[in-house]
Short mmCIF file of C-alpha atoms in Angstrom, two decimals:
data_model
loop_
_atom_site.label_atom_id
_atom_site.label_comp_id
_atom_site.label_asym_id
_atom_site.label_seq_id
_atom_site.Cartn_x
_atom_site.Cartn_y
_atom_site.Cartn_z
CA UNK A 182 304.22 4.11 -15.82
CA UNK A 183 301.47 1.43 -15.60
CA UNK A 184 302.42 0.50 -12.00
CA UNK A 185 302.07 4.16 -11.03
CA UNK A 186 298.68 4.43 -12.55
CA UNK A 187 297.60 1.15 -10.89
CA UNK A 188 298.78 2.20 -7.56
CA UNK A 189 297.00 5.60 -7.83
CA UNK A 190 293.83 3.95 -8.75
CA UNK A 191 294.08 1.43 -5.83
CA UNK A 192 294.81 4.31 -3.42
CA UNK A 193 291.80 6.18 -4.64
CA UNK A 194 289.60 3.10 -4.15
CA UNK A 195 290.71 2.74 -0.66
CA UNK A 196 290.22 6.19 0.27
CA UNK A 197 286.75 6.31 -1.17
CA UNK A 198 285.78 3.06 0.81
CA UNK A 199 287.11 4.73 3.93
CA UNK A 200 285.06 7.72 3.38
CA UNK A 201 281.90 5.54 2.93
CA UNK A 202 282.67 3.62 6.13
CA UNK A 203 283.24 6.80 8.16
CA UNK A 204 279.88 8.02 7.06
CA UNK A 205 278.25 4.83 8.25
CA UNK A 206 280.02 5.01 11.66
CA UNK A 207 279.05 8.82 11.95
CA UNK A 208 275.38 7.88 11.28
CA UNK A 209 275.57 5.13 13.82
CA UNK A 210 277.27 7.22 16.33
CA UNK A 211 274.49 9.90 16.00
CA UNK A 212 272.18 7.55 18.08
CA UNK A 213 272.67 7.60 21.83
CA UNK A 214 272.80 4.21 23.73
CA UNK A 215 270.30 4.36 26.53
CA UNK A 216 271.98 2.33 29.13
CA UNK A 217 271.55 1.30 32.66
CA UNK A 218 273.57 4.01 34.10
CA UNK A 219 271.07 6.51 32.68
CA UNK A 220 268.08 5.11 34.71
CA UNK A 221 267.15 6.10 38.14
CA UNK A 222 264.20 4.19 39.83
CA UNK A 223 261.99 4.83 42.64
CA UNK A 224 258.59 3.30 43.64
CA UNK A 225 255.64 5.06 44.99
CA UNK A 226 254.83 3.51 48.37
CA UNK A 227 251.54 1.75 48.82
CA UNK A 228 248.95 3.89 50.72
CA UNK A 229 251.11 6.94 50.36
CA UNK A 230 247.98 9.00 49.55
CA UNK A 231 245.46 7.33 51.87
CA UNK A 232 244.22 8.96 55.15
CA UNK A 233 246.47 8.85 58.15
CA UNK A 234 245.39 7.66 61.59
CA UNK A 235 244.71 11.20 62.57
CA UNK A 236 242.07 11.31 59.83
CA UNK A 237 238.78 9.49 60.00
CA UNK A 238 239.69 5.78 59.38
CA UNK A 239 238.50 4.33 56.06
CA UNK A 240 236.88 1.34 57.74
CA UNK A 241 233.80 -0.81 57.51
CA UNK A 242 232.43 -3.40 59.88
CA UNK A 243 229.72 -5.95 59.28
CA UNK A 244 228.42 -9.12 60.88
CA UNK A 245 227.53 -12.20 58.75
CA UNK A 246 225.78 -15.30 59.87
CA UNK A 247 227.65 -18.32 58.24
CA UNK A 248 225.20 -20.85 59.57
CA UNK A 249 225.70 -23.70 61.88
CA UNK A 250 225.86 -21.25 64.72
CA UNK A 251 228.99 -19.59 63.22
CA UNK A 252 229.12 -15.85 63.00
CA UNK A 253 231.73 -13.75 61.21
CA UNK A 254 232.62 -10.10 62.16
CA UNK A 255 234.36 -8.69 59.13
CA UNK A 256 236.32 -5.51 59.10
CA UNK A 257 237.90 -3.95 55.99
CA UNK A 258 239.98 -0.91 56.35
CA UNK A 259 243.29 0.85 55.61
CA UNK A 260 246.30 -1.30 56.08
CA UNK A 261 248.46 0.88 58.50
CA UNK A 262 251.72 -0.72 57.64
CA UNK A 263 254.63 1.50 58.75
CA UNK A 264 255.41 4.02 55.87
CA UNK A 265 258.94 5.25 56.11
CA UNK A 266 258.90 7.51 53.04
CA UNK A 267 256.52 8.44 50.03
CA UNK A 268 258.72 6.74 47.49
CA UNK A 269 261.07 3.82 48.03
CA UNK A 270 263.84 2.18 45.95
CA UNK A 271 262.53 -0.04 43.18
CA UNK A 272 261.81 -3.67 44.11
CA UNK A 273 264.25 -6.30 42.58
CA UNK A 274 262.62 -7.74 39.49
CA UNK A 275 262.52 -7.81 35.59
CA UNK A 276 261.57 -4.54 33.80
CA UNK A 277 261.31 -3.28 30.26
CA UNK A 278 261.68 0.16 28.90
CA UNK A 279 260.81 1.68 25.51
CA UNK A 280 260.37 5.28 24.27
CA UNK A 281 257.77 7.41 22.67
CA UNK A 282 258.89 10.32 20.44
CA UNK A 283 257.82 13.88 20.48
CA UNK A 284 255.08 13.09 17.93
CA UNK A 285 253.42 10.65 20.27
CA UNK A 286 254.64 7.67 18.35
CA UNK A 287 256.34 4.64 19.95
CA UNK A 288 259.78 4.10 18.63
CA UNK A 289 259.89 0.71 16.92
CA UNK A 290 262.33 -1.44 15.05
CA UNK A 291 265.82 -2.54 15.83
CA UNK A 292 267.10 -1.31 19.24
CA UNK A 293 263.79 0.14 20.28
CA UNK A 294 263.24 -1.66 23.71
CA UNK A 295 265.59 -2.60 26.46
CA UNK A 296 264.78 -5.06 29.19
CA UNK A 297 266.75 -6.15 32.31
CA UNK A 298 266.87 -7.11 35.94
CA UNK A 299 266.89 -4.54 38.67
CA UNK A 300 269.12 -5.65 41.70
CA UNK A 301 269.73 -3.34 44.69
CA UNK A 302 268.60 -0.40 42.43
CA UNK A 303 270.97 -1.26 39.60
CA UNK A 304 269.76 -1.98 36.14
CA UNK A 305 271.52 -4.96 34.32
CA UNK A 306 270.18 -5.18 30.76
CA UNK A 307 269.28 -8.57 29.20
CA UNK A 308 271.74 -9.65 26.37
CA UNK A 309 270.54 -8.64 22.91
CA UNK A 310 268.23 -6.02 24.01
CA UNK A 311 269.12 -2.26 23.34
CA UNK A 312 267.52 1.12 23.23
CA UNK A 313 269.31 3.52 20.89
CA UNK A 314 267.76 6.87 20.11
CA UNK A 315 268.58 9.88 18.01
CA UNK A 316 269.06 13.12 20.18
CA UNK A 317 265.69 14.52 21.14
CA UNK A 318 262.84 14.58 23.65
CA UNK A 319 261.22 11.37 24.52
CA UNK A 320 258.76 9.97 26.98
CA UNK A 321 260.09 6.71 28.45
CA UNK A 322 257.82 4.01 29.69
CA UNK A 323 259.01 1.38 32.06
CA UNK A 324 256.96 -1.63 33.28
CA UNK A 325 257.42 -4.88 35.04
CA UNK A 326 256.56 -8.44 34.02
CA UNK A 327 252.98 -8.15 35.50
CA UNK A 328 252.27 -5.85 32.55
CA UNK A 329 251.36 -7.35 29.10
CA UNK A 330 252.78 -5.36 26.14
CA UNK A 331 251.06 -6.20 22.87
CA UNK A 332 253.09 -3.65 20.89
CA UNK A 333 250.17 -1.19 20.74
CA UNK A 334 248.83 -1.04 24.35
CA UNK A 335 249.92 -2.21 27.80
CA UNK A 336 247.42 -4.66 29.55
CA UNK A 337 247.09 -4.83 33.33
CA UNK A 338 244.98 -7.69 34.97
CA UNK A 339 243.84 -8.43 38.40
CA UNK A 340 245.90 -10.55 40.60
CA UNK A 341 249.34 -9.12 40.00
CA UNK A 342 251.34 -6.15 41.28
CA UNK A 343 251.76 -4.24 38.03
CA UNK A 344 254.20 -1.32 38.13
CA UNK A 345 254.37 1.34 35.38
CA UNK A 346 256.55 4.41 35.40
CA UNK A 347 256.92 7.23 32.97
CA UNK A 348 259.54 9.97 32.37
CA UNK A 349 260.11 12.69 29.92
CA UNK A 350 263.69 13.63 29.11
CA UNK A 351 265.68 15.55 26.49
CA UNK A 352 268.36 13.17 25.26
CA UNK A 353 271.69 15.01 24.26
CA UNK A 354 275.14 15.59 25.47
CA UNK A 355 276.14 14.40 28.74
CA UNK A 356 274.70 14.41 32.31
CA UNK A 357 271.11 13.62 31.63
CA UNK A 358 269.21 10.93 33.48
CA UNK A 359 265.77 9.23 33.04
CA UNK A 360 264.01 9.44 36.50
CA UNK A 361 261.26 6.74 36.84
CA UNK A 362 258.77 6.80 39.60
CA UNK A 363 257.11 3.42 39.40
CA UNK A 364 253.40 3.40 40.24
CA UNK A 365 251.25 0.43 41.30
CA UNK A 366 248.40 0.20 39.04
CA UNK A 367 246.09 -1.48 41.53
CA UNK A 368 245.39 -1.81 45.13
CA UNK A 369 246.57 -4.60 47.45
CA UNK A 370 244.56 -6.48 50.11
CA UNK A 371 245.71 -8.90 52.78
CA UNK A 372 243.82 -10.83 55.40
CA UNK A 373 243.92 -12.17 58.84
CA UNK A 374 241.67 -14.49 60.71
CA UNK A 375 240.75 -14.68 64.42
CA UNK A 376 238.93 -17.50 66.28
CA UNK A 377 238.24 -17.60 70.01
CA UNK A 378 239.20 -20.61 72.33
CA UNK A 379 239.88 -22.51 69.15
CA UNK A 380 242.74 -22.97 66.83
CA UNK A 381 242.27 -22.79 63.08
CA UNK A 382 244.08 -24.68 60.39
CA UNK A 383 244.17 -25.25 56.67
CA UNK A 384 242.00 -22.23 55.92
CA UNK A 385 241.87 -20.87 52.41
CA UNK A 386 239.54 -18.41 50.71
CA UNK A 387 238.63 -17.34 47.13
CA UNK A 388 237.86 -13.67 46.32
CA UNK A 389 234.98 -13.32 43.71
CA UNK A 390 232.55 -10.53 42.81
CA UNK A 391 228.83 -10.62 43.07
CA UNK A 392 228.33 -8.56 39.96
CA UNK A 393 229.69 -8.49 36.35
CA UNK A 394 230.48 -4.84 36.28
CA UNK A 395 233.81 -4.98 38.22
CA UNK A 396 237.07 -4.04 36.65
CA UNK A 397 239.04 -7.14 35.49
CA UNK A 398 241.70 -5.43 33.27
CA UNK A 399 243.07 -2.01 32.33
CA UNK A 400 244.24 -0.93 28.84
CA UNK A 401 246.97 1.70 28.83
CA UNK A 402 248.25 3.61 25.64
CA UNK A 403 251.79 3.73 24.60
CA UNK A 404 252.42 6.61 27.08
CA UNK A 405 251.39 4.50 30.04
CA UNK A 406 248.06 6.27 30.59
CA UNK A 407 244.94 4.25 31.26
CA UNK A 408 242.49 4.54 28.41
CA UNK A 409 240.04 1.77 28.94
CA UNK A 410 238.60 -0.06 31.98
CA UNK A 411 237.48 -3.62 31.04
CA UNK A 412 234.72 -4.92 33.09
CA UNK A 413 233.33 -8.39 34.11
CA UNK A 414 233.19 -10.92 36.98
CA UNK A 415 236.18 -10.89 39.20
CA UNK A 416 237.37 -14.42 39.96
CA UNK A 417 240.38 -16.59 40.40
CA UNK A 418 242.03 -14.66 43.30
CA UNK A 419 242.71 -16.87 46.35
CA UNK A 420 244.73 -16.78 49.57
CA UNK A 421 245.70 -19.16 52.38
CA UNK A 422 245.96 -18.58 56.08
CA UNK A 423 248.70 -19.91 58.20
CA UNK A 424 247.52 -22.20 61.10
CA UNK A 425 247.32 -20.64 64.51
CA UNK A 426 248.96 -21.84 67.52
CA UNK A 427 247.37 -24.76 69.41
CA UNK A 428 244.49 -23.76 71.64
CA UNK A 429 244.61 -24.22 75.37
CA UNK A 430 241.53 -24.44 77.75
CA UNK A 431 241.14 -21.31 79.78
CA UNK A 432 238.49 -19.25 81.62
CA UNK A 433 239.40 -16.31 79.27
CA UNK A 434 238.04 -16.03 75.81
CA UNK A 435 241.51 -16.33 74.19
CA UNK A 436 241.92 -15.08 70.64
CA UNK A 437 243.94 -17.10 68.13
CA UNK A 438 244.82 -14.82 65.27
CA UNK A 439 246.68 -15.90 61.98
CA UNK A 440 249.65 -13.93 60.81
CA UNK A 441 248.74 -11.53 58.03
CA UNK A 442 248.51 -13.32 54.61
CA UNK A 443 250.44 -12.37 51.45
CA UNK A 444 248.79 -9.57 49.36
CA UNK A 445 246.19 -9.85 46.72
CA UNK A 446 246.20 -7.30 44.09
CA UNK A 447 242.99 -5.81 42.77
CA UNK A 448 242.37 -3.07 40.18
CA UNK A 449 241.27 0.37 41.26
CA UNK A 450 237.51 1.00 41.09
CA UNK A 451 236.53 -2.51 42.50
CA UNK A 452 233.47 -1.94 44.73
CA UNK A 453 234.18 -3.28 48.23
CA UNK A 454 230.47 -4.25 48.80
CA UNK A 455 230.30 -6.34 45.59
CA UNK A 456 232.98 -8.67 46.85
CA UNK A 457 232.58 -12.04 48.32
CA UNK A 458 235.03 -14.33 50.34
CA UNK A 459 234.33 -18.02 50.00
CA UNK A 460 236.06 -20.49 52.30
CA UNK A 461 237.32 -23.28 50.16
CA UNK A 462 238.97 -25.19 52.97
CA UNK A 463 239.84 -25.21 56.67
CA UNK A 464 238.67 -26.13 60.07
CA UNK A 465 237.80 -24.06 63.27
CA UNK A 466 235.64 -24.90 66.32
CA UNK A 467 235.82 -28.54 65.23
CA UNK A 468 233.94 -27.72 62.03
CA UNK A 469 234.66 -27.59 58.36
CA UNK A 470 234.51 -24.06 56.74
CA UNK A 471 234.42 -25.18 53.20
CA UNK A 472 231.56 -23.59 51.25
CA UNK A 473 230.78 -20.89 53.78
CA UNK A 474 230.83 -17.41 52.29
CA UNK A 475 230.36 -13.81 53.23
CA UNK A 476 229.98 -10.53 51.32
CA UNK A 477 231.98 -7.39 52.38
CA UNK A 478 230.05 -4.27 53.35
CA UNK A 479 232.89 -1.88 52.33
CA UNK A 480 230.85 0.71 50.17
CA UNK A 481 233.92 2.64 48.79
CA UNK A 482 235.87 1.61 45.65
CA UNK A 483 239.31 0.45 46.05
CA UNK A 484 241.80 3.21 45.31
CA UNK A 485 244.80 2.97 42.98
CA UNK A 486 247.95 2.40 45.18
CA UNK A 487 245.62 1.78 48.16
CA UNK A 488 246.56 -0.75 50.85
CA UNK A 489 243.79 -2.55 52.87
CA UNK A 490 243.35 -5.23 55.37
CA UNK A 491 240.42 -7.75 55.79
CA UNK A 492 240.05 -8.94 59.31
CA UNK A 493 237.66 -11.93 59.76
CA UNK A 494 236.74 -12.70 63.37
CA UNK A 495 234.90 -16.13 63.51
CA UNK A 496 232.76 -16.33 66.54
CA UNK A 497 230.64 -19.31 67.96
CA UNK A 498 228.54 -19.85 71.00
CA UNK A 499 230.81 -20.53 73.96
CA UNK A 500 230.01 -22.60 77.07
CA UNK A 501 231.06 -22.25 80.58
CA UNK A 502 232.16 -25.62 81.80
CA UNK A 503 232.38 -27.22 85.27
CA UNK A 504 236.11 -26.51 85.63
CA UNK A 505 235.65 -22.89 85.00
CA UNK A 506 237.02 -22.87 81.42
CA UNK A 507 235.17 -21.83 78.21
CA UNK A 508 234.96 -23.26 74.76
CA UNK A 509 232.52 -24.53 72.11
CA UNK A 510 230.36 -27.66 72.54
CA UNK A 511 232.31 -29.53 69.67
CA UNK A 512 235.54 -29.14 71.56
CA UNK A 513 234.40 -29.90 75.09
CA UNK A 514 236.39 -33.00 75.57
CA UNK A 515 235.72 -34.33 79.09
CA UNK A 516 234.39 -31.12 80.35
CA UNK A 517 230.69 -30.65 81.12
CA UNK A 518 228.83 -27.50 80.34
CA UNK A 519 227.13 -25.39 83.03
CA UNK A 520 226.21 -22.19 81.21
CA UNK A 521 226.12 -20.16 77.95
CA UNK A 522 228.65 -17.40 77.79
CA UNK A 523 227.06 -13.97 77.21
CA UNK A 524 230.07 -11.83 78.07
CA UNK A 525 233.59 -13.03 77.38
CA UNK A 526 236.03 -13.06 80.22
CA UNK A 527 238.89 -10.59 79.28
CA UNK A 528 241.66 -8.88 81.14
CA UNK A 529 239.85 -6.43 83.39
CA UNK A 530 236.47 -7.93 82.64
CA UNK A 531 234.57 -10.74 84.28
CA UNK A 532 232.90 -13.21 82.02
CA UNK A 533 229.04 -13.71 82.43
CA UNK A 534 227.11 -16.87 81.71
CA UNK A 535 223.50 -17.82 81.91
CA UNK A 536 222.39 -21.19 83.43
CA UNK A 537 221.63 -24.07 81.23
CA UNK A 538 219.27 -26.14 83.38
CA UNK A 539 217.16 -23.80 85.30
CA UNK A 540 213.48 -24.43 85.55
CA UNK A 541 212.96 -22.18 88.52
CA UNK A 542 210.20 -19.66 89.08
CA UNK A 543 208.97 -17.43 91.82
CA UNK A 544 207.57 -14.02 92.83
CA UNK A 545 209.97 -11.01 92.43
CA UNK A 546 208.65 -9.93 95.84
CA UNK A 547 205.97 -11.09 98.31
CA UNK A 548 204.88 -7.48 98.67
CA UNK A 549 203.72 -4.62 96.29
CA UNK A 550 203.56 -0.85 96.34
CA UNK A 551 206.88 -0.72 98.28
CA UNK A 552 210.35 0.34 96.96
CA UNK A 553 212.71 -2.60 97.21
CA UNK A 554 215.90 -1.45 95.46
CA UNK A 555 217.83 1.54 96.68
CA UNK A 556 217.45 2.86 93.02
CA UNK A 557 214.36 2.46 90.84
CA UNK A 558 214.75 3.47 87.21
CA UNK A 559 212.66 3.52 84.03
CA UNK A 560 214.90 5.17 81.49
CA UNK A 561 215.28 2.48 78.85
CA UNK A 562 218.91 3.20 77.66
CA UNK A 563 220.07 3.53 81.36
CA UNK A 564 218.44 0.34 82.44
CA UNK A 565 219.83 -1.57 79.30
CA UNK A 566 223.31 -0.51 80.47
CA UNK A 567 222.86 -1.66 84.00
CA UNK A 568 225.15 -4.71 84.58
CA UNK A 569 224.55 -4.89 88.39
CA UNK A 570 222.55 -8.07 88.58
CA UNK A 571 225.02 -9.55 91.08
CA UNK A 572 224.85 -6.63 93.50
CA UNK A 573 221.04 -6.52 93.35
CA UNK A 574 221.06 -10.18 94.48
CA UNK A 575 223.90 -10.18 96.99
CA UNK A 576 224.78 -6.68 98.03
CA UNK A 577 222.75 -5.19 100.86
CA UNK A 578 223.54 -1.71 99.91
CA UNK A 579 221.49 -2.14 96.80
CA UNK A 580 218.38 -2.78 98.85
CA UNK A 581 216.26 0.16 99.95
CA UNK A 582 216.83 -0.60 103.65
CA UNK A 583 220.56 -1.02 103.20
CA UNK A 584 220.61 -4.21 105.06
CA UNK A 585 218.64 -6.99 103.16
CA UNK A 586 220.45 -9.50 101.08
CA UNK A 587 217.61 -10.53 98.73
CA UNK A 588 219.28 -13.78 97.86
CA UNK A 589 218.86 -14.77 101.64
CA UNK A 590 215.51 -13.22 102.25
CA UNK A 591 212.14 -14.99 101.98
CA UNK A 592 210.61 -11.73 100.83
CA UNK A 593 212.22 -12.11 97.41
CA UNK A 594 211.66 -15.68 96.18
CA UNK A 595 213.04 -15.03 92.78
CA UNK A 596 216.33 -13.65 94.13
CA UNK A 597 216.51 -16.54 96.65
CA UNK A 598 215.94 -19.08 93.79
CA UNK A 599 218.58 -17.61 91.72
CA UNK A 600 221.14 -17.25 94.50
CA UNK A 601 220.68 -20.87 95.47
CA UNK A 602 220.66 -22.29 91.98
CA UNK A 603 223.06 -25.27 91.42
CA UNK A 604 223.81 -26.79 88.01
CA UNK A 605 223.22 -30.49 87.48
CA UNK A 606 227.00 -31.27 87.67
CA UNK A 607 229.48 -30.51 90.38
CA UNK A 608 231.35 -27.25 89.72
CA UNK A 609 235.16 -27.58 90.25
CA UNK A 610 236.26 -24.18 88.82
CA UNK A 611 237.20 -21.85 91.59
CA UNK A 612 236.61 -18.85 89.44
CA UNK A 613 232.97 -19.55 89.08
CA UNK A 614 230.99 -17.25 91.40
CA UNK A 615 227.72 -17.11 93.00
CA UNK A 616 224.53 -17.30 90.88
CA UNK A 617 222.38 -14.26 90.77
CA UNK A 618 219.11 -12.71 89.12
CA UNK A 619 220.36 -10.75 85.98
CA UNK A 620 219.87 -7.13 85.42
CA UNK A 621 218.25 -5.91 82.28
CA UNK A 622 221.65 -4.95 80.89
CA UNK A 623 222.75 -8.58 81.33
CA UNK A 624 219.50 -9.79 79.61
CA UNK A 625 220.45 -7.51 76.74
CA UNK A 626 223.91 -9.29 76.53
CA UNK A 627 222.12 -12.52 76.44
CA UNK A 628 219.76 -11.49 73.77
CA UNK A 629 222.65 -10.03 71.54
CA UNK A 630 224.51 -13.28 71.95
CA UNK A 631 221.69 -15.65 71.17
CA UNK A 632 220.15 -13.52 68.39
CA UNK A 633 223.39 -12.17 67.01
CA UNK A 634 222.06 -8.59 66.95
CA UNK A 635 222.70 -5.24 68.74
CA UNK A 636 219.73 -4.16 70.73
CA UNK A 637 220.49 -0.51 71.23
CA UNK A 638 220.98 0.17 67.51
CA UNK A 639 217.43 -0.88 67.16
CA UNK A 640 215.55 0.31 70.29
CA UNK A 641 215.55 3.43 72.29
CA UNK A 642 212.53 2.48 74.35
CA UNK A 643 210.82 -0.65 75.79
CA UNK A 644 209.62 -2.97 73.18
CA UNK A 645 210.50 -5.47 70.67
CA UNK A 646 213.80 -5.45 68.76
CA UNK A 647 213.88 -6.75 65.24
CA UNK A 648 214.80 -10.39 66.15
CA UNK A 649 215.32 -12.96 63.47
CA UNK A 650 212.92 -15.63 64.56
CA UNK A 651 214.71 -18.14 62.30
CA UNK A 652 217.22 -18.19 65.28
CA UNK A 653 214.57 -19.99 67.53
CA UNK A 654 215.69 -23.46 66.51
CA UNK A 655 219.34 -22.39 66.82
CA UNK A 656 218.63 -21.20 70.38
CA UNK A 657 216.85 -24.38 71.20
CA UNK A 658 219.86 -26.36 70.00
CA UNK A 659 222.29 -24.21 72.06
CA UNK A 660 220.59 -25.24 75.17
CA UNK A 661 219.40 -28.70 74.41
CA UNK A 662 222.59 -30.04 72.87
CA UNK A 663 224.25 -29.26 76.22
CA UNK A 664 221.62 -31.07 78.37
CA UNK A 665 219.77 -27.89 79.23
CA UNK A 666 216.34 -26.32 78.80
CA UNK A 667 215.61 -23.75 76.20
CA UNK A 668 214.29 -20.31 77.29
CA UNK A 669 212.21 -20.05 74.19
CA UNK A 670 208.41 -19.55 75.05
CA UNK A 671 209.11 -18.24 78.72
CA UNK A 672 209.06 -15.06 80.55
CA UNK A 673 211.78 -14.09 83.03
CA UNK A 674 212.37 -11.70 85.85
CA UNK A 675 215.21 -9.19 85.96
CA UNK A 676 216.68 -7.61 89.05
CA UNK A 677 215.76 -3.95 88.01
CA UNK A 678 212.90 -2.37 89.70
CA UNK A 679 210.87 0.02 87.53
CA UNK A 680 208.55 1.59 90.02
CA UNK A 681 206.64 0.61 93.16
CA UNK A 682 204.59 -1.96 91.46
CA UNK A 683 206.67 -3.03 88.29
CA UNK A 684 209.96 -4.62 87.39
CA UNK A 685 211.82 -5.27 84.27
CA UNK A 686 211.47 -8.58 82.52
CA UNK A 687 212.67 -10.49 79.62
CA UNK A 688 210.14 -12.33 77.35
CA UNK A 689 211.19 -15.01 74.92
CA UNK A 690 208.07 -15.48 73.08
CA UNK A 691 207.76 -17.93 70.26
CA UNK A 692 207.37 -15.22 67.67
CA UNK A 693 209.35 -12.37 69.25
CA UNK A 694 211.61 -11.38 71.96
CA UNK A 695 210.57 -8.43 74.21
CA UNK A 696 212.20 -6.09 76.82
CA UNK A 697 209.34 -5.17 79.16
CA UNK A 698 208.25 -4.02 82.55
CA UNK A 699 205.48 -6.22 84.11
CA UNK A 700 202.28 -4.41 84.63
CA UNK A 701 200.71 -6.83 86.99
CA UNK A 702 202.83 -6.43 90.00
CA UNK A 703 205.82 -8.08 91.63
CA UNK A 704 203.79 -11.00 93.14
CA UNK A 705 203.38 -12.94 89.92
CA UNK A 706 205.12 -16.36 89.59
CA UNK A 707 207.51 -15.88 86.67
CA UNK A 708 210.58 -17.59 85.51
CA UNK A 709 213.95 -17.38 87.13
CA UNK A 710 216.99 -17.86 84.89
CA UNK A 711 220.17 -17.38 86.95
CA UNK A 712 223.44 -15.79 85.63
CA UNK A 713 227.05 -16.16 87.04
CA UNK A 714 230.26 -14.29 86.96
CA UNK A 715 233.38 -16.27 86.20
#
């Protein structure tokens, strides 16, 4: 009888324990494991919402004097990388996912966050991380390792490609999926560098801001929405350029362009014209770039998910050498300079150079009150675009009588002097043509080269463009270091005829530069500075 009672008591205890354990299992099973096979990832492509090529390009160009005769033309615009689709598969990497409940509270505690590695679109969770939720509607937040999670907010800093994606889903039953579209929180910028006739190597730059009001970090709430833009001085972002191929001597102004760099990542709202690039190392044109800097002129703010490219074209005065090639003075080697290049030789375009060692002078004509050129002109813009100095000097069809070659006529001393000019060293380059009296358009090229300016953006009539007179010493150096004579302080004839008495001339005064037509007639002894095609 006692055994029967004991067995019944034991059986009841076992049954009670089993009931309690089943209740625990049922409670545990009421939560749903949010696992890798529930996640679908895509990534918004950079530049997906930016203008297309058919639209007006988002682009800015400015020219900066870097000193030592070095000029930088800087272009910043949309990076037109091929875009296959608006969204792409998520990039391989490490990601973390948590949930926010329908009350707007982040789910915390045990099994409230899962992290893992995405490979080829598949999510493999990290051991020991789980996300288990009771059935219901949640906002899921996914972010990559470029995002800082402090438990209350998400923080995004400059310098990294931060990705954040959100998705709202009702979790119950079967067949549901959490679809994340991962969005870039910043913009990306990459660079390329071009030099001419000269290779570059070891070039590196640092990106900083010129003001303290630039976005330096973003604070996102638990739902992944930006709440605060934190501002300060942008610093610590740098990039390096690969070396270009080795330069070769050529009569053409050959460009040497680096491959595009890796991307820098900047926050949206950074103002383009508040950004400065400082060279921290590198050599080009035989000179050290370290310490030189330039400010961008891009007035727009960088857009979230925007993609940009900065192209820096470094230019320096080029010389025409005795062998018909061009290059900088520092990289002349055994070549001897005979002219300053004022128009690059390109495919389909002759180069133009002005003489280094001319001290010639003469009358434009020995007569006055007579039309000498087949065409006279006084419209400033038309004359400034006239590039026919060679024809006026050597082609008889440009003379009024149709037969006179001015370079061979004693009636035109200035043309004769220009046409018979010889540099102070023998010329071996077969591509170097005959010297001529330049047209006003070719003088414009010279002024734009020497003064690093655009004449027709300032002048629409005869007069004085706004010329930086600090360039005077630089212009003196350009000629004198190469064994030439500076044009500063002298007046020179052009080959253009203004009217029966006057012709166009170029005045390099000590305090200004002037495009003029001489009012005292053609029979004045003025300077002759020959030009040449090559």
